[in-house]
XYZ file of N, CA and C in Angstrom:
288
model
N 27.342 10.761 23.149
C 26.749 9.657 22.423
C 26.481 10.106 20.985
N 26.886 9.280 20.039
C 26.692 9.599 18.631
C 25.239 9.362 18.226
N 24.878 10.019 17.168
C 23.512 9.926 16.675
C 23.121 8.476 16.366
N 24.001 7.733 15.734
C 23.699 6.342 15.369
C 23.467 5.487 16.612
N 24.172 5.758 17.674
C 23.990 5.015 18.925
C 22.617 5.302 19.527
N 22.209 6.570 19.472
C 20.877 6.933 19.974
C 19.785 6.268 19.147
N 19.992 6.234 17.842
C 19.017 5.599 16.956
C 18.874 4.118 17.299
N 19.979 3.442 17.507
C 19.942 2.015 17.842
C 19.206 1.773 19.161
N 19.414 2.646 20.150
C 18.721 2.524 21.437
C 17.220 2.704 21.249
N 16.847 3.698 20.474
C 15.425 3.977 20.227
C 14.770 2.806 19.501
N 15.437 2.285 18.492
C 14.886 1.150 17.745
C 14.729 -0.060 18.654
N 15.722 -0.314 19.483
C 15.648 -1.451 20.406
C 14.455 -1.304 21.352
N 14.261 -0.109 21.892
C 13.132 0.120 22.808
C 11.794 -0.022 22.100
N 11.706 0.494 20.894
C 10.462 0.363 20.133
C 10.145 -1.102 19.829
N 11.166 -1.875 19.507
C 10.954 -3.299 19.238
C 10.519 -4.046 20.493
N 10.981 -3.602 21.657
C 10.556 -4.218 22.913
C 9.097 -3.875 23.220
N 8.731 -2.628 22.979
C 7.368 -2.172 23.265
C 6.371 -2.719 22.247
N 6.759 -2.728 20.971
C 5.875 -3.159 19.881
C 6.518 -4.304 19.102
N 6.553 -5.505 19.679
C 7.239 -6.609 19.001
C 6.546 -7.069 17.707
N 5.237 -7.049 17.686
C 4.477 -7.475 16.508
C 3.464 -6.400 16.149
N 3.885 -5.483 15.326
C 3.010 -4.394 14.930
C 2.067 -4.882 13.828
N 0.767 -4.845 14.071
C -0.173 -5.300 13.043
C -0.261 -4.297 11.894
N -0.495 -4.795 10.711
C -0.661 -3.942 9.533
C -2.166 -3.846 9.275
N -2.736 -2.643 9.366
C -4.190 -2.509 9.228
C -4.707 -2.635 7.801
N -3.818 -2.613 6.823
C -4.249 -2.724 5.434
C -4.204 -4.180 4.983
N -5.309 -4.651 4.424
C -5.369 -6.023 3.923
C -4.490 -6.131 2.677
N -3.717 -7.207 2.607
C -2.840 -7.416 1.461
C -2.536 -8.899 1.300
N -2.101 -9.275 0.107
C -1.789 -10.667 -0.201
C -0.283 -10.922 -0.250
N 0.475 -9.888 -0.587
C 1.916 -9.999 -0.755
C 2.535 -8.604 -0.645
N 3.832 -8.501 -0.842
C 4.499 -7.206 -0.731
C 3.965 -6.193 -1.742
N 3.689 -6.658 -2.954
C 3.169 -5.752 -3.977
C 1.813 -5.176 -3.587
N 0.899 -6.034 -3.144
C -0.432 -5.537 -2.791
C -0.379 -4.648 -1.549
N 0.583 -4.881 -0.662
C 0.752 -3.977 0.482
C 1.195 -2.607 -0.011
N 2.121 -2.576 -0.946
C 2.582 -1.312 -1.509
C 1.429 -0.554 -2.161
N 0.602 -1.263 -2.908
C -0.560 -0.640 -3.555
C -1.529 -0.105 -2.496
N -1.805 -0.895 -1.482
C -2.728 -0.467 -0.425
C -2.199 0.774 0.296
N -0.909 0.815 0.543
C -0.311 1.987 1.199
C -0.456 3.215 0.302
N -0.190 3.050 -0.981
C -0.328 4.170 -1.916
C -1.775 4.665 -1.969
N -2.717 3.753 -1.905
C -4.131 4.133 -1.961
C -4.624 4.751 -0.657
N -3.928 4.494 0.430
C -4.411 4.946 1.732
C -4.220 6.441 1.977
N -3.438 7.108 1.150
C -3.250 8.556 1.318
C -4.593 9.277 1.174
N -4.919 10.089 2.147
C -6.174 10.850 2.154
C -7.411 9.955 2.162
N -7.276 8.715 2.619
C -8.395 7.779 2.692
C -8.282 6.973 3.986
N -9.370 6.366 4.374
C -9.321 5.525 5.578
C -8.882 4.117 5.193
N -8.240 3.449 6.133
C -7.823 2.069 5.908
C -9.035 1.187 5.632
N -10.125 1.476 6.313
C -11.350 0.689 6.140
C -11.836 0.759 4.690
N -11.888 1.952 4.130
C -12.352 2.126 2.755
C -11.387 1.481 1.767
N -10.096 1.637 2.002
C -9.099 1.015 1.134
C -9.271 -0.501 1.149
N -9.459 -1.069 2.326
C -9.649 -2.522 2.436
C -10.895 -2.989 1.690
N -11.964 -2.195 1.747
C -13.194 -2.550 1.040
C -12.960 -2.613 -0.473
N -12.261 -1.614 -0.996
C -12.091 -1.508 -2.439
C -11.007 -2.427 -2.983
N -9.970 -2.650 -2.224
C -8.879 -3.485 -2.727
C -9.221 -4.969 -2.693
N -10.231 -5.336 -1.945
C -10.640 -6.746 -1.891
C -10.888 -7.278 -3.304
N -11.678 -6.580 -4.079
C -11.984 -7.002 -5.448
C -10.818 -6.747 -6.399
N -10.130 -5.638 -6.206
C -8.989 -5.314 -7.066
C -7.911 -6.384 -6.965
N -7.592 -6.793 -5.751
C -6.525 -7.778 -5.552
C -6.912 -9.177 -6.020
N -8.217 -9.446 -6.150
C -8.647 -10.741 -6.690
C -8.253 -10.860 -8.158
N -8.367 -9.769 -8.888
C -8.062 -9.807 -10.330
C -6.632 -9.392 -10.646
N -5.986 -8.666 -9.743
C -4.638 -8.161 -10.037
C -3.742 -8.206 -8.797
N -3.322 -9.399 -8.377
C -2.475 -9.515 -7.192
C -0.973 -9.348 -7.468
N -0.599 -9.193 -8.743
C 0.811 -9.048 -9.107
C 0.997 -7.801 -9.961
N 2.226 -7.303 -10.049
C 2.469 -6.124 -10.898
C 2.077 -6.377 -12.363
N 2.376 -7.553 -12.856
C 2.059 -7.875 -14.251
C 0.552 -7.818 -14.508
N -0.217 -8.411 -13.624
C -1.674 -8.418 -13.795
C -2.263 -7.025 -13.597
N -1.698 -6.257 -12.666
C -2.175 -4.895 -12.441
C -1.901 -4.043 -13.675
N -0.725 -4.198 -14.260
C -0.371 -3.437 -15.456
C -1.298 -3.799 -16.616
N -1.575 -5.090 -16.775
C -2.467 -5.544 -17.848
C -3.893 -5.042 -17.635
N -4.255 -4.839 -16.382
C -5.583 -4.328 -16.068
C -5.789 -2.943 -16.681
N -4.750 -2.129 -16.638
C -4.809 -0.802 -17.247
C -5.297 0.264 -16.284
N -4.892 1.472 -16.572
C -5.199 2.612 -15.702
C -6.706 2.837 -15.544
N -7.437 2.743 -16.630
C -8.883 3.003 -16.598
C -9.618 1.977 -15.732
N -9.256 0.707 -15.871
C -9.927 -0.331 -15.084
C -9.498 -0.277 -13.617
N -8.245 0.089 -13.363
C -7.807 0.292 -11.974
C -8.669 1.393 -11.357
N -8.841 2.472 -12.104
C -9.669 3.586 -11.625
C -11.080 3.115 -11.278
N -11.652 2.255 -12.112
C -13.013 1.770 -11.848
C -13.114 1.034 -10.512
N -12.045 0.384 -10.096
C -12.048 -0.312 -8.807
C -11.903 0.647 -7.627
N -11.219 1.767 -7.842
C -10.884 2.655 -6.709
C -11.553 4.021 -6.781
N -12.486 4.214 -7.691
C -13.049 5.545 -7.927
C -13.734 6.173 -6.714
N -14.049 5.393 -5.701
C -14.665 5.945 -4.492
C -13.646 6.605 -3.567
N -12.365 6.417 -3.843
C -11.319 7.040 -3.017
C -11.034 8.457 -3.492
N -10.598 9.286 -2.581
C -10.159 10.620 -2.965
C -8.925 10.515 -3.842
N -8.793 11.429 -4.788
C -7.653 11.476 -5.705
C -7.534 10.199 -6.542
N -8.643 9.569 -6.838
C -8.649 8.253 -7.497
C -7.964 8.268 -8.862
N -8.158 9.307 -9.649
C -7.540 9.334 -10.985
C -6.024 9.351 -10.885
N -5.515 10.165 -9.988
C -4.069 10.238 -9.796
C -3.540 8.939 -9.217
N -4.265 8.365 -8.278
C -3.838 7.103 -7.662
C -3.846 5.973 -8.696
N -4.850 5.927 -9.557
C -4.912 4.901 -10.599
C -3.719 5.027 -11.538
N -3.402 6.232 -11.910
C -2.255 6.478 -12.774
C -0.965 6.036 -12.104
N -0.807 6.390 -10.835
C 0.406 6.023 -10.103
C 0.525 4.513 -9.896
N -0.572 3.853 -9.604
C -0.549 2.394 -9.422
C -0.213 1.720 -10.755
N -0.765 2.215 -11.823
C -0.471 1.678 -13.155
C 1.026 1.833 -13.468
N 1.552 3.026 -13.257
C 2.970 3.273 -13.526
C 3.872 2.463 -12.587
N 3.477 2.335 -11.358
C 4.227 1.530 -10.396
C 4.281 0.071 -10.846
N 3.203 -0.416 -11.396
C 3.133 -1.807 -11.845
C 4.012 -2.061 -13.062
N 4.217 -1.053 -13.839
C 5.048 -1.167 -15.050
C 6.521 -1.345 -14.693
N 6.937 -0.766 -13.592
C 8.345 -0.846 -13.162
C 8.659 -2.220 -12.807
């Protein structure tokens, strides 16, 4: 059996076992999910959800997040570990 065939079998079984996998991070759209995932490194989902609630109200799109600026992004997430680096990365991600 080829590797690709084994992969397809595994994926099929996983889809049968877990047909609707819930996403524990609160998000409004694909962009905010990406931001929440980036913020979740070295942090709990619960804490990320608490902090992103207010952040996503003011910046739910890449354009608005970029306009918010790195410093203001940091102010929303400063309670997370590695917050300065995460703020910088979220800012740069929003620029793309």
